[in-house]
Amino acid sequence: MRYAEQPLPEALNGLVAALWTMAGEGRPDAWVEHDATPDGCIEVIHRLRGRSVWGTEQPALFVTGLNLTPVRFRISGDAQFIGLRLWPWAWEMLGGVPCPAIANGWAALDGGSRAGALMLNPDNVMTDMTTAFAGMARHPIGSHVLNAVRVEDIVRTSGRSHRTVQRWFERSIGVTPRGYLRLIRFHRAMVDVATATSLADQAAKGGFADQAHMARDFRELAGIPPRTARVRARGPFLPGDPS
């Protein structure tokens, strides 16, 4: 599997986590399994060719919701995708359904929807995406999440009450503020673990209390220990266990 992420313009910071491409490297009848690890994002995906299965066969245009455990999916050897990894508040800004409605699953997207339309022309996704968000005011709570270490940081910088922040997370994202910050911390560690000089250094850099706390999050959210992820990780994906 070939996976790559494209550089994003500064205007999309805090709205889009990644614009990525993925392609199989085999025959149409050769199926490959992978696990997608939790990343705290909504994925808007256009499959350009081939087939993909998550539970059931997926259409060419679909959206995946937040998940709290690794998600096993299959792609045909000739499959090719382009995907937009949105932070939940950006998905909300585009008029998407509340995240809890698609949690731990996926839903077909209509090309006439605002988010779906962004993916219809693969060559212009970056331009169309920048245009879609141009002139929009930053989300009053979501725009403060990525720079936060604790829930209190979101409360302080957003100027909202703790209860207002809590209600927004429950209604719009479907997890508690603390639980969501844990997802972001884990995902950053998952991406960086392959190049970290040591797991202890990665734990300190990633904001974990210690290496043991990072190992616990990896076991719960990736299903494997950090040392295994360090060898197997390919971006946000883990190749299926050959056994």
mmCIF file of C-alpha atoms in Angstrom:
data_model
loop_
_atom_site.group_PDB
_atom_site.id
_atom_site.type_symbol
_atom_site.label_atom_id
_atom_site.label_comp_id
_atom_site.label_asym_id
_atom_site.label_seq_id
_atom_site.Cartn_x
_atom_site.Cartn_y
_atom_site.Cartn_z
ATOM 1 C CA MET A 1 0.000 0.000 0.000
ATOM 2 C CA ARG A 2 1.281 3.466 -0.899
ATOM 3 C CA TYR A 3 0.155 6.246 1.434
ATOM 4 C CA ALA A 4 1.121 9.921 1.213
ATOM 5 C CA GLU A 5 -0.026 13.261 2.624
ATOM 6 C CA GLN A 6 0.104 16.553 0.745
ATOM 7 C CA PRO A 7 1.304 19.826 2.321
ATOM 8 C CA LEU A 8 -1.567 22.064 3.403
ATOM 9 C CA PRO A 9 -1.777 25.851 3.009
ATOM 10 C CA GLU A 10 -1.607 27.889 6.190
ATOM 11 C CA ALA A 11 -5.218 29.009 5.707
ATOM 12 C CA LEU A 12 -6.381 25.471 6.504
ATOM 13 C CA ASN A 13 -4.453 25.092 9.765
ATOM 14 C CA GLY A 14 -6.778 24.005 12.538
ATOM 15 C CA LEU A 15 -9.465 22.956 10.056
ATOM 16 C CA VAL A 16 -7.910 20.189 7.986
ATOM 17 C CA ALA A 17 -5.551 17.618 9.469
ATOM 18 C CA ALA A 18 -4.465 16.109 6.142
ATOM 19 C CA LEU A 19 -5.183 15.654 2.469
ATOM 20 C CA TRP A 20 -4.009 12.154 1.673
ATOM 21 C CA THR A 21 -3.806 9.625 -1.117
ATOM 22 C CA MET A 22 -3.652 5.859 -0.821
ATOM 23 C CA ALA A 23 -3.287 3.165 -3.453
ATOM 24 C CA GLY A 24 -3.046 -0.595 -3.473
ATOM 25 C CA GLU A 25 -0.220 -2.318 -5.271
ATOM 26 C CA GLY A 26 -1.811 -5.557 -6.373
ATOM 27 C CA ARG A 27 -4.394 -7.275 -8.541
ATOM 28 C CA PRO A 28 -8.114 -6.424 -8.413
ATOM 29 C CA ASP A 29 -8.842 -9.850 -6.910
ATOM 30 C CA ALA A 30 -6.114 -9.553 -4.252
ATOM 31 C CA TRP A 31 -7.621 -8.163 -1.055
ATOM 32 C CA VAL A 32 -5.507 -6.517 1.633
ATOM 33 C CA GLU A 33 -6.562 -5.818 5.220
ATOM 34 C CA HIS A 34 -5.520 -2.822 7.305
ATOM 35 C CA ASP A 35 -6.492 -1.264 10.617
ATOM 36 C CA ALA A 36 -7.159 2.481 10.788
ATOM 37 C CA THR A 37 -6.223 3.790 14.219
ATOM 38 C CA PRO A 38 -8.273 6.471 16.029
ATOM 39 C CA ASP A 39 -7.199 9.976 15.026
ATOM 40 C CA GLY A 40 -9.958 12.295 16.273
ATOM 41 C CA CYS A 41 -10.942 13.259 12.719
ATOM 42 C CA ILE A 42 -13.773 12.914 10.239
ATOM 43 C CA GLU A 43 -12.607 11.437 6.927
ATOM 44 C CA VAL A 44 -14.254 12.443 3.648
ATOM 45 C CA ILE A 45 -13.120 9.841 1.110
ATOM 46 C CA HIS A 46 -13.421 9.418 -2.642
ATOM 47 C CA ARG A 47 -12.444 6.011 -3.983
ATOM 48 C CA LEU A 48 -11.236 6.564 -7.522
ATOM 49 C CA ARG A 49 -11.016 2.921 -8.492
ATOM 50 C CA GLY A 50 -11.201 -0.576 -7.041
ATOM 51 C CA ARG A 51 -13.286 -1.668 -4.077
ATOM 52 C CA SER A 52 -13.302 -1.183 -0.308
ATOM 53 C CA VAL A 53 -15.129 -2.907 2.514
ATOM 54 C CA TRP A 54 -15.702 -1.781 6.088
ATOM 55 C CA GLY A 55 -18.338 -4.138 7.410
ATOM 56 C CA THR A 56 -20.148 -3.897 4.064
ATOM 57 C CA GLU A 57 -19.075 -2.740 0.627
ATOM 58 C CA GLN A 58 -18.591 1.020 0.447
ATOM 59 C CA PRO A 59 -19.681 3.417 -2.313
ATOM 60 C CA ALA A 60 -17.183 5.576 -4.171
ATOM 61 C CA LEU A 61 -17.908 8.635 -1.996
ATOM 62 C CA PHE A 62 -18.327 8.267 1.765
ATOM 63 C CA VAL A 63 -17.520 9.735 5.166
ATOM 64 C CA THR A 64 -16.151 7.920 8.198
ATOM 65 C CA GLY A 65 -16.875 9.008 11.757
ATOM 66 C CA LEU A 66 -14.838 9.073 14.934
ATOM 67 C CA ASN A 67 -13.817 5.727 16.365
ATOM 68 C CA LEU A 68 -12.264 4.786 19.681
ATOM 69 C CA THR A 69 -10.714 1.485 18.615
ATOM 70 C CA PRO A 70 -8.862 0.329 15.486
ATOM 71 C CA VAL A 71 -11.150 -0.223 12.497
ATOM 72 C CA ARG A 72 -10.445 -3.174 10.213
ATOM 73 C CA PHE A 73 -11.084 -2.498 6.533
ATOM 74 C CA ARG A 74 -10.252 -4.265 3.270
ATOM 75 C CA ILE A 75 -9.246 -2.847 -0.075
ATOM 76 C CA SER A 76 -8.791 -4.547 -3.420
ATOM 77 C CA GLY A 77 -5.271 -4.599 -4.785
ATOM 78 C CA ASP A 78 -6.112 -2.022 -7.448
ATOM 79 C CA ALA A 79 -7.949 0.406 -5.124
ATOM 80 C CA GLN A 80 -7.033 4.090 -5.162
ATOM 81 C CA PHE A 81 -8.327 6.804 -2.832
ATOM 82 C CA ILE A 82 -8.090 10.483 -2.059
ATOM 83 C CA GLY A 83 -9.167 11.545 1.407
ATOM 84 C CA LEU A 84 -9.738 14.680 3.413
ATOM 85 C CA ARG A 85 -9.094 14.404 7.152
ATOM 86 C CA LEU A 86 -11.177 17.103 8.825
ATOM 87 C CA TRP A 87 -11.224 18.151 12.437
ATOM 88 C CA PRO A 88 -14.781 17.664 13.748
ATOM 89 C CA TRP A 89 -15.495 21.389 14.055
ATOM 90 C CA ALA A 90 -14.534 21.878 10.383
ATOM 91 C CA TRP A 91 -16.954 19.085 9.457
ATOM 92 C CA GLU A 92 -19.598 20.929 11.473
ATOM 93 C CA MET A 93 -18.768 24.202 9.685
ATOM 94 C CA LEU A 94 -19.406 22.476 6.349
ATOM 95 C CA GLY A 95 -22.872 21.439 7.485
ATOM 96 C CA GLY A 96 -22.117 17.773 8.087
ATOM 97 C CA VAL A 97 -24.321 15.663 10.336
ATOM 98 C CA PRO A 98 -23.336 15.666 14.030
ATOM 99 C CA CYS A 99 -20.376 13.375 14.646
ATOM 100 C CA PRO A 100 -22.278 11.053 17.022
ATOM 101 C CA ALA A 101 -24.559 10.089 14.106
ATOM 102 C CA ILE A 102 -21.653 8.472 12.239
ATOM 103 C CA ALA A 103 -19.485 7.386 15.188
ATOM 104 C CA ASN A 104 -17.713 4.046 14.763
ATOM 105 C CA GLY A 105 -18.989 3.729 11.211
ATOM 106 C CA TRP A 106 -19.375 5.316 7.813
ATOM 107 C CA ALA A 107 -22.105 6.791 5.653
ATOM 108 C CA ALA A 108 -22.511 7.338 1.928
ATOM 109 C CA LEU A 109 -22.024 10.934 0.797
ATOM 110 C CA ASP A 110 -23.992 12.759 -1.849
ATOM 111 C CA GLY A 111 -21.869 14.683 -4.341
ATOM 112 C CA GLY A 112 -24.349 17.516 -3.932
ATOM 113 C CA SER A 113 -23.469 17.925 -0.252
ATOM 114 C CA ARG A 114 -20.956 20.593 0.670
ATOM 115 C CA ALA A 115 -18.369 18.146 1.958
ATOM 116 C CA GLY A 116 -18.952 15.609 -0.802
ATOM 117 C CA ALA A 117 -18.561 18.226 -3.523
ATOM 118 C CA LEU A 118 -15.034 18.987 -2.275
ATOM 119 C CA MET A 119 -13.892 15.526 -3.343
ATOM 120 C CA LEU A 120 -15.466 15.255 -6.781
ATOM 121 C CA ASN A 121 -12.512 16.790 -8.642
ATOM 122 C CA PRO A 122 -9.346 15.156 -7.263
ATOM 123 C CA ASP A 123 -7.060 17.624 -9.037
ATOM 124 C CA ASN A 124 -8.697 20.655 -7.394
ATOM 125 C CA VAL A 125 -9.398 19.413 -3.871
ATOM 126 C CA MET A 126 -6.929 21.807 -2.242
ATOM 127 C CA THR A 127 -8.268 24.850 -4.096
ATOM 128 C CA ASP A 128 -11.908 23.910 -3.559
ATOM 129 C CA MET A 129 -11.261 23.241 0.105
ATOM 130 C CA THR A 130 -9.568 26.602 0.645
ATOM 131 C CA THR A 131 -12.431 28.357 -1.136
ATOM 132 C CA ALA A 132 -15.029 26.515 0.948
ATOM 133 C CA PHE A 133 -13.553 27.789 4.211
ATOM 134 C CA ALA A 134 -12.645 31.288 2.989
ATOM 135 C CA GLY A 135 -14.436 33.971 4.929
ATOM 136 C CA MET A 136 -15.770 31.574 7.567
ATOM 137 C CA ALA A 137 -15.292 32.603 11.166
ATOM 138 C CA ARG A 138 -13.225 30.190 13.204
ATOM 139 C CA HIS A 139 -15.237 27.894 15.422
ATOM 140 C CA PRO A 140 -15.688 29.511 18.874
ATOM 141 C CA ILE A 141 -14.673 26.345 20.738
ATOM 142 C CA GLY A 142 -13.086 24.000 18.201
ATOM 143 C CA SER A 143 -10.443 26.508 17.167
ATOM 144 C CA HIS A 144 -8.958 26.304 20.672
ATOM 145 C CA VAL A 145 -8.760 22.516 20.979
ATOM 146 C CA LEU A 146 -5.527 21.673 19.165
ATOM 147 C CA ASN A 147 -3.395 23.977 21.303
ATOM 148 C CA ALA A 148 -4.864 22.638 24.538
ATOM 149 C CA VAL A 149 -3.257 20.178 26.925
ATOM 150 C CA ARG A 150 -6.067 20.189 29.470
ATOM 151 C CA VAL A 151 -9.788 20.889 29.302
ATOM 152 C CA GLU A 152 -9.166 24.006 31.364
ATOM 153 C CA ASP A 153 -7.037 25.368 28.506
ATOM 154 C CA ILE A 154 -10.040 25.194 26.135
ATOM 155 C CA VAL A 155 -12.280 26.877 28.689
ATOM 156 C CA ARG A 156 -9.793 29.678 29.295
ATOM 157 C CA THR A 157 -8.866 30.451 25.685
ATOM 158 C CA SER A 158 -12.408 30.127 24.282
ATOM 159 C CA GLY A 159 -13.955 32.262 27.008
ATOM 160 C CA ARG A 160 -16.777 29.712 27.372
ATOM 161 C CA SER A 161 -17.842 28.102 30.594
ATOM 162 C CA HIS A 162 -16.746 24.588 31.451
ATOM 163 C CA ARG A 163 -20.356 23.418 31.109
ATOM 164 C CA THR A 164 -20.722 25.043 27.659
ATOM 165 C CA VAL A 165 -17.547 23.330 26.446
ATOM 166 C CA GLN A 166 -18.716 20.018 27.899
ATOM 167 C CA ARG A 167 -22.127 20.259 26.227
ATOM 168 C CA TRP A 168 -20.635 21.117 22.843
ATOM 169 C CA PHE A 169 -18.293 18.130 22.936
ATOM 170 C CA GLU A 170 -21.096 15.774 23.940
ATOM 171 C CA ARG A 171 -23.550 17.101 21.324
ATOM 172 C CA SER A 172 -21.242 17.763 18.379
ATOM 173 C CA ILE A 173 -18.322 15.355 18.830
ATOM 174 C CA GLY A 174 -19.754 12.579 20.966
ATOM 175 C CA VAL A 175 -16.938 12.243 23.491
ATOM 176 C CA THR A 176 -15.929 14.213 26.559
ATOM 177 C CA PRO A 177 -13.359 17.019 26.179
ATOM 178 C CA ARG A 178 -10.848 14.994 28.160
ATOM 179 C CA GLY A 179 -11.495 11.905 26.046
ATOM 180 C CA TYR A 180 -11.014 13.882 22.836
ATOM 181 C CA LEU A 181 -7.725 15.414 23.988
ATOM 182 C CA ARG A 182 -6.579 11.863 24.730
ATOM 183 C CA LEU A 183 -7.380 10.860 21.125
ATOM 184 C CA ILE A 184 -5.321 13.730 19.727
ATOM 185 C CA ARG A 185 -2.395 12.960 22.029
ATOM 186 C CA PHE A 186 -2.467 9.295 21.012
ATOM 187 C CA HIS A 187 -2.677 10.047 17.294
ATOM 188 C CA ARG A 188 0.300 12.392 17.424
ATOM 189 C CA ALA A 189 2.290 9.712 19.211
ATOM 190 C CA MET A 190 1.176 7.082 16.694
ATOM 191 C CA VAL A 191 2.436 9.176 13.782
ATOM 192 C CA ASP A 192 5.736 10.044 15.496
ATOM 193 C CA VAL A 193 6.559 6.713 17.106
ATOM 194 C CA ALA A 194 8.275 5.289 14.017
ATOM 195 C CA THR A 195 10.918 8.045 14.047
ATOM 196 C CA ALA A 196 11.256 8.641 17.798
ATOM 197 C CA THR A 197 14.742 8.130 19.225
ATOM 198 C CA SER A 198 13.224 6.167 22.110
ATOM 199 C CA LEU A 199 9.774 5.382 23.463
ATOM 200 C CA ALA A 200 10.565 7.233 26.696
ATOM 201 C CA ASP A 201 11.444 10.349 24.677
ATOM 202 C CA GLN A 202 8.250 9.985 22.665
ATOM 203 C CA ALA A 203 6.163 9.713 25.829
ATOM 204 C CA ALA A 204 7.696 12.900 27.207
ATOM 205 C CA LYS A 205 7.361 14.750 23.905
ATOM 206 C CA GLY A 206 3.763 13.615 23.469
ATOM 207 C CA GLY A 207 2.590 14.904 26.843
ATOM 208 C CA PHE A 208 2.101 11.511 28.519
ATOM 209 C CA ALA A 209 2.732 11.252 32.236
ATOM 210 C CA ASP A 210 5.280 8.515 31.515
ATOM 211 C CA GLN A 211 6.034 5.669 29.129
ATOM 212 C CA ALA A 212 3.630 3.343 30.960
ATOM 213 C CA HIS A 213 0.718 5.725 30.322
ATOM 214 C CA MET A 214 1.607 5.901 26.638
ATOM 215 C CA ALA A 215 1.788 2.094 26.452
ATOM 216 C CA ARG A 216 -1.671 1.842 28.029
ATOM 217 C CA ASP A 217 -3.164 4.222 25.455
ATOM 218 C CA PHE A 218 -1.538 2.290 22.600
ATOM 219 C CA ARG A 219 -2.947 -0.998 23.852
ATOM 220 C CA GLU A 220 -6.430 0.481 24.269
ATOM 221 C CA LEU A 221 -6.585 2.626 21.115
ATOM 222 C CA ALA A 222 -4.338 0.738 18.671
ATOM 223 C CA GLY A 223 -4.654 -2.760 20.080
ATOM 224 C CA ILE A 224 -0.871 -3.189 20.109
ATOM 225 C CA PRO A 225 2.033 -1.943 22.260
ATOM 226 C CA PRO A 226 4.149 1.033 21.116
ATOM 227 C CA ARG A 227 7.110 -1.175 20.191
ATOM 228 C CA THR A 228 4.970 -3.133 17.739
ATOM 229 C CA ALA A 229 3.451 0.042 16.301
ATOM 230 C CA ARG A 230 6.950 1.421 15.818
ATOM 231 C CA VAL A 231 7.712 -1.417 13.401
ATOM 232 C CA ARG A 232 4.341 -1.776 11.673
ATOM 233 C CA ALA A 233 2.876 1.732 11.435
ATOM 234 C CA ARG A 234 2.374 3.238 7.970
ATOM 235 C CA GLY A 235 1.014 6.713 8.694
ATOM 236 C CA PRO A 236 -2.322 6.182 10.481
ATOM 237 C CA PHE A 237 -2.634 2.575 9.268
ATOM 238 C CA LEU A 238 -1.494 -0.790 10.551
ATOM 239 C CA PRO A 239 -1.243 -3.685 8.096
ATOM 240 C CA GLY A 240 -3.569 -6.529 9.039
ATOM 241 C CA ASP A 241 -2.075 -9.257 11.194
ATOM 242 C CA PRO A 242 -0.956 -11.954 8.743
ATOM 243 C CA SER A 243 -1.874 -14.613 11.274
#
